[in-house]
Amino acid sequence: MDMSWLFWFFFLGSFLTPLFQQKLLEGQRRSIIVRMERRRKSRVVTLIHRQETVSFLGIPVSRYIDIDDSEEILRAIRLTPSDMPIDLIVHSPGGLVLAAEQIACALIRHKAPVSVFVPHYAMSGGTLVALAADHIVMDSNAVLGPVDPQLGQMPAASLLKVLEQKNSNDIDDQTLVLADVARKALRQVRELVVTIITANGMPKERAEALADLLSQGTWTHDYPISAEEARELGLPVGTDMPEEVYALMMLYPQHGRGRPSVNYIPLPYEMPKRGKGTLGGFLSAWRGGGDEA
């Protein structure tokens, strides 16, 4: 056989295999979403950002909340009957404020109950979206985050600190312009947060205090807000996560970097009382201890 045929077989296999794998993943994801929708009688929408490989080249692509996301979610909301609940699964580091704001406002306008599920984290713009929900369901180890605006790599609140600590004559024009934009951004995000959480029934005075805490640079931008702290802040948070959400997250694999750094046997280990025929008894025997009553 001409060796060139082997080359072309290898090339086609390398090109088509990832496509088949992606289609298989999409089918499995759809199956879980349909199962969850039937059980909860809701519209399930996902906003999941992971690094995934592209084509046969294996190029990792980082994702965040963008206008494409807001357009798709707004379309899904429009297609959902007004009396049907919406379940939104969010796993995101954040993204564009405009896109997150559009999603949050559309969720508020939906008349039926809206639940946001956070299996791992929903930071920044992801938290902004979660604030629009009637009920937030977090894994007991999941986190939300502050929603203070960022200008490039710089927190807006920190830019204003420069004006407080230096004479304006000693500050360059670009920093002065950025500080002016930062002031506007902080005000706009604060007003947005107040609008969102008062729409869900929180008293305005309490909503303003929470908006100050979340949007005005109280913490670093990656500060983790646990489920317990979120409840203390007055957010409607529970931890009863549906199993379908965990199963769905397993179908969004993180891009590999060679040898995995985490490995385990994926079984829900239960350590029964040691005895013959139990895992404890097996481990004891394996260690040379024999059977134990």
Coordinates of C-alpha atoms in Angstrom, one line a residue:
M1 CA 0.0 0.0 0.0
D2 CA 1.2 3.5 -0.8
M3 CA 2.4 5.1 2.4
S4 CA 0.7 8.4 1.4
W5 CA -2.6 6.7 2.0
L6 CA -1.6 6.1 5.6
F7 CA -0.8 9.8 6.0
W8 CA -4.2 10.8 4.6
F9 CA -6.0 8.3 6.9
F10 CA -4.1 9.7 9.9
F11 CA -4.9 13.2 8.8
L12 CA -8.6 12.6 8.3
G13 CA -8.8 10.7 11.6
S14 CA -7.1 13.5 13.5
F15 CA -9.5 16.0 11.9
L16 CA -12.8 14.0 12.3
T17 CA -12.3 12.4 15.7
P18 CA -12.6 15.6 17.7
L19 CA -15.7 16.5 15.7
F20 CA -17.3 13.1 16.5
Q21 CA -16.3 13.5 20.2
Q22 CA -17.9 17.0 20.3
K23 CA -21.1 15.8 18.8
L24 CA -21.2 12.9 21.3
L25 CA -20.7 15.4 24.2
E26 CA -23.5 17.7 22.8
G27 CA -25.9 14.7 22.7
Q28 CA -25.1 13.7 26.2
R29 CA -25.5 17.3 27.5
R30 CA -28.9 17.6 25.7
S31 CA -30.0 14.3 27.3
I32 CA -29.3 15.5 30.8
I33 CA -30.9 18.9 30.1
V34 CA -34.1 17.2 28.9
R35 CA -34.1 14.9 31.9
M36 CA -33.8 17.9 34.3
E37 CA -36.5 19.9 32.4
R38 CA -39.0 17.0 32.6
R39 CA -38.3 16.5 36.3
R40 CA -38.5 20.1 37.3
K41 CA -41.0 21.2 34.6
S42 CA -38.8 24.1 33.7
R43 CA -36.7 25.6 30.9
V44 CA -33.0 24.7 31.6
V45 CA -30.4 27.1 30.2
T46 CA -26.6 26.8 30.7
L47 CA -24.0 29.5 30.9
I48 CA -20.9 27.5 31.3
H49 CA -17.4 28.8 30.5
R50 CA -14.6 26.3 30.4
Q51 CA -11.5 26.0 28.3
E52 CA -12.2 23.6 25.4
T53 CA -10.1 22.5 22.5
V54 CA -10.8 23.7 19.0
S55 CA -10.7 21.3 16.0
F56 CA -7.9 18.8 15.6
L57 CA -5.3 21.4 16.6
G58 CA -6.2 21.2 20.3
I59 CA -6.1 25.0 20.8
P60 CA -7.5 26.0 24.2
V61 CA -10.0 28.8 24.1
S62 CA -10.9 30.7 27.3
R63 CA -14.5 31.8 27.6
Y64 CA -16.3 34.6 29.4
I65 CA -19.7 36.3 29.3
D66 CA -20.0 38.2 26.1
I67 CA -22.7 39.6 23.8
D68 CA -23.1 36.2 22.0
D69 CA -24.1 34.7 25.4
S70 CA -26.6 37.5 26.2
E71 CA -28.2 37.2 22.7
E72 CA -28.6 33.4 23.1
I73 CA -30.0 33.6 26.6
L74 CA -32.4 36.4 25.7
R75 CA -33.6 34.2 22.8
A76 CA -34.1 31.3 25.2
I77 CA -36.1 33.4 27.6
R78 CA -38.3 34.7 24.7
L79 CA -39.0 31.1 23.7
T80 CA -40.0 30.2 27.2
P81 CA -43.7 30.6 28.2
S82 CA -44.2 33.3 30.8
D83 CA -45.7 30.7 33.3
M84 CA -42.8 28.3 32.9
P85 CA -39.9 28.5 35.5
I86 CA -36.4 29.0 34.2
D87 CA -33.4 27.1 35.7
L88 CA -30.1 28.8 34.7
I89 CA -26.8 26.9 35.4
V90 CA -23.9 29.3 35.7
H91 CA -20.2 28.5 35.8
S92 CA -18.3 31.6 34.8
P93 CA -15.4 33.8 35.8
G94 CA -17.4 36.9 34.7
G95 CA -17.2 39.0 31.5
L96 CA -18.8 42.1 30.0
V97 CA -21.0 44.1 32.3
L98 CA -23.3 45.0 29.4
A99 CA -23.9 41.3 28.5
A100 CA -24.4 40.3 32.2
E101 CA -26.8 43.3 32.7
Q102 CA -28.9 42.2 29.7
I103 CA -29.2 38.7 31.0
A104 CA -30.1 39.8 34.6
C105 CA -32.7 42.3 33.5
A106 CA -34.3 39.7 31.2
L107 CA -34.5 37.2 34.0
I108 CA -36.1 39.8 36.3
R109 CA -38.8 40.5 33.7
H110 CA -39.7 36.7 33.4
K111 CA -42.9 36.3 35.3
A112 CA -42.4 32.7 36.5
P113 CA -39.8 31.7 39.2
V114 CA -36.1 31.9 38.1
S115 CA -33.5 29.7 39.8
V116 CA -29.7 30.0 39.3
F117 CA -27.5 27.0 40.0
V118 CA -23.8 27.5 40.8
P119 CA -22.0 24.2 41.0
H120 CA -18.5 25.7 41.4
Y121 CA -18.3 29.5 40.9
A122 CA -20.1 32.4 39.4
M123 CA -17.8 35.4 39.7
S124 CA -18.2 39.1 38.8
G125 CA -20.7 39.1 35.9
G126 CA -21.8 35.6 36.9
T127 CA -22.7 36.9 40.3
L128 CA -24.6 39.8 38.7
V129 CA -26.7 37.3 36.8
A130 CA -27.2 35.2 40.0
L131 CA -28.5 38.3 41.8
A132 CA -31.5 38.4 39.4
A133 CA -32.7 34.9 40.5
D134 CA -35.6 34.3 42.8
H135 CA -33.6 31.5 44.3
I136 CA -29.8 30.8 44.1
V137 CA -28.7 27.2 44.6
M138 CA -25.0 26.8 45.4
D139 CA -22.9 23.7 46.1
S140 CA -21.7 23.8 49.7
N141 CA -18.2 24.6 48.4
A142 CA -19.2 26.9 45.5
V143 CA -18.6 30.7 45.6
L144 CA -19.9 34.0 44.3
G145 CA -17.8 37.1 44.0
P146 CA -17.8 40.9 44.1
V147 CA -19.2 42.8 41.1
D148 CA -17.0 45.9 41.3
P149 CA -16.2 47.1 37.8
Q150 CA -12.7 46.6 36.3
L151 CA -11.1 48.9 33.7
G152 CA -8.7 46.7 31.9
Q153 CA -6.6 45.1 34.6
M154 CA -7.3 47.8 37.2
P155 CA -10.1 47.9 39.7
A156 CA -12.2 51.1 39.3
A157 CA -12.3 51.7 43.0
S158 CA -8.5 51.6 43.2
L159 CA -8.2 54.1 40.5
L160 CA -10.1 56.6 42.6
K161 CA -7.7 56.0 45.5
V162 CA -5.0 57.5 43.3
L163 CA -6.9 60.8 43.2
E164 CA -7.2 60.7 47.0
Q165 CA -3.5 60.0 47.6
K166 CA -1.8 62.2 45.0
N167 CA -2.1 65.8 43.9
S168 CA -3.9 66.1 40.5
N169 CA -0.9 68.0 39.2
D170 CA 1.2 65.0 39.8
I171 CA -1.1 62.6 37.9
D172 CA -0.9 62.0 34.2
D173 CA -3.8 62.8 31.9
Q174 CA -4.5 59.2 31.1
T175 CA -4.9 58.3 34.7
L176 CA -7.2 61.2 35.3
V177 CA -9.4 60.1 32.4
L178 CA -9.5 56.5 33.7
A179 CA -10.4 57.8 37.1
D180 CA -13.3 59.7 35.7
V181 CA -14.5 56.6 33.8
A182 CA -14.0 54.6 37.0
R183 CA -16.3 56.9 39.0
K184 CA -19.0 56.6 36.4
A185 CA -18.6 52.8 36.2
L186 CA -18.9 52.4 40.0
R187 CA -22.1 54.5 40.1
Q188 CA -23.7 52.6 37.2
V189 CA -22.9 49.2 38.6
R190 CA -24.2 50.2 42.1
E191 CA -27.5 51.5 40.6
L192 CA -27.8 48.3 38.6
V193 CA -27.3 46.0 41.6
V194 CA -29.9 48.1 43.6
T195 CA -32.4 47.8 40.7
I196 CA -31.9 44.0 40.4
I197 CA -32.2 43.0 44.1
T198 CA -35.0 45.4 44.9
A199 CA -36.9 43.9 41.9
N200 CA -36.7 40.6 43.8
G201 CA -38.3 42.1 47.0
M202 CA -35.3 43.3 49.1
P203 CA -36.1 46.6 50.9
K204 CA -34.3 49.5 49.2
E205 CA -32.2 50.6 52.2
R206 CA -30.9 47.0 52.6
A207 CA -30.4 46.7 48.9
E208 CA -28.3 49.9 48.8
A209 CA -26.1 48.6 51.6
L210 CA -25.6 45.3 49.9
A211 CA -24.8 47.1 46.6
D212 CA -22.2 49.2 48.3
L213 CA -20.6 46.0 49.7
L214 CA -20.6 44.1 46.4
S215 CA -19.8 46.9 43.9
Q216 CA -17.6 49.6 45.5
G217 CA -14.3 47.7 46.0
T218 CA -14.8 46.4 49.6
W219 CA -12.9 43.2 48.7
T220 CA -10.5 42.2 46.0
H221 CA -12.3 41.2 42.8
D222 CA -11.6 37.5 43.3
Y223 CA -12.9 37.4 46.9
P224 CA -14.9 34.2 47.4
I225 CA -18.4 34.6 48.9
S226 CA -19.5 31.3 50.2
A227 CA -23.1 30.1 50.4
E228 CA -23.1 30.8 54.2
E229 CA -21.8 34.4 53.7
A230 CA -24.3 34.9 50.8
R231 CA -27.2 34.0 53.1
E232 CA -25.9 36.3 55.8
L233 CA -25.9 39.1 53.2
G234 CA -29.6 38.5 52.7
L235 CA -29.4 36.6 49.4
P236 CA -31.9 33.7 48.8
V237 CA -29.4 30.9 48.8
G238 CA -29.9 27.2 49.2
T239 CA -27.5 24.2 48.8
D240 CA -29.9 21.5 47.5
M241 CA -28.1 21.0 44.1
P242 CA -29.8 18.6 41.6
E243 CA -27.6 15.7 40.6
E244 CA -28.2 16.6 36.9
V245 CA -26.1 19.7 37.4
Y246 CA -23.1 17.7 38.6
A247 CA -23.6 15.2 35.7
L248 CA -23.7 18.1 33.2
M249 CA -20.5 19.7 34.5
M250 CA -18.7 16.4 33.9
L251 CA -19.5 16.8 30.3
Y252 CA -17.7 20.2 30.1
P253 CA -14.1 18.9 30.4
Q254 CA -11.3 21.4 31.2
H255 CA -8.6 21.5 28.6
G256 CA -5.8 19.1 29.6
R257 CA -2.3 20.2 30.1
G258 CA -0.5 16.9 29.6
R259 CA -0.5 14.7 32.6
P260 CA -3.5 15.4 35.0
S261 CA -2.6 17.0 38.3
V262 CA -5.7 15.5 40.0
N263 CA -6.6 11.8 40.0
Y264 CA -9.0 9.7 41.9
I265 CA -11.3 6.7 41.7
P266 CA -14.8 8.2 40.8
L267 CA -16.8 6.2 43.4
P268 CA -18.9 7.6 46.3
Y269 CA -16.9 5.9 48.9
E270 CA -18.7 5.0 52.1
M271 CA -16.6 3.6 55.0
P272 CA -18.8 0.9 56.6
K273 CA -18.0 -0.6 60.0
R274 CA -15.0 -2.9 59.7
G275 CA -15.9 -6.5 59.3
K276 CA -15.7 -9.4 57.0
G277 CA -16.9 -8.6 53.5
T278 CA -16.7 -4.8 54.0
L279 CA -14.3 -2.3 52.6
G280 CA -12.8 -1.7 56.0
G281 CA -12.3 -5.4 56.4
F282 CA -10.6 -5.6 53.0
L283 CA -8.3 -2.8 53.8
S284 CA -7.4 -4.3 57.2
A285 CA -6.7 -7.6 55.6
W286 CA -4.7 -6.0 52.8
R287 CA -2.6 -4.2 55.5
G288 CA -2.0 -7.5 57.2
G289 CA -4.4 -7.0 60.1
G290 CA -6.8 -9.9 59.3
D291 CA -10.5 -9.7 59.9
E292 CA -12.0 -7.6 62.6
A293 CA -15.4 -8.0 64.2

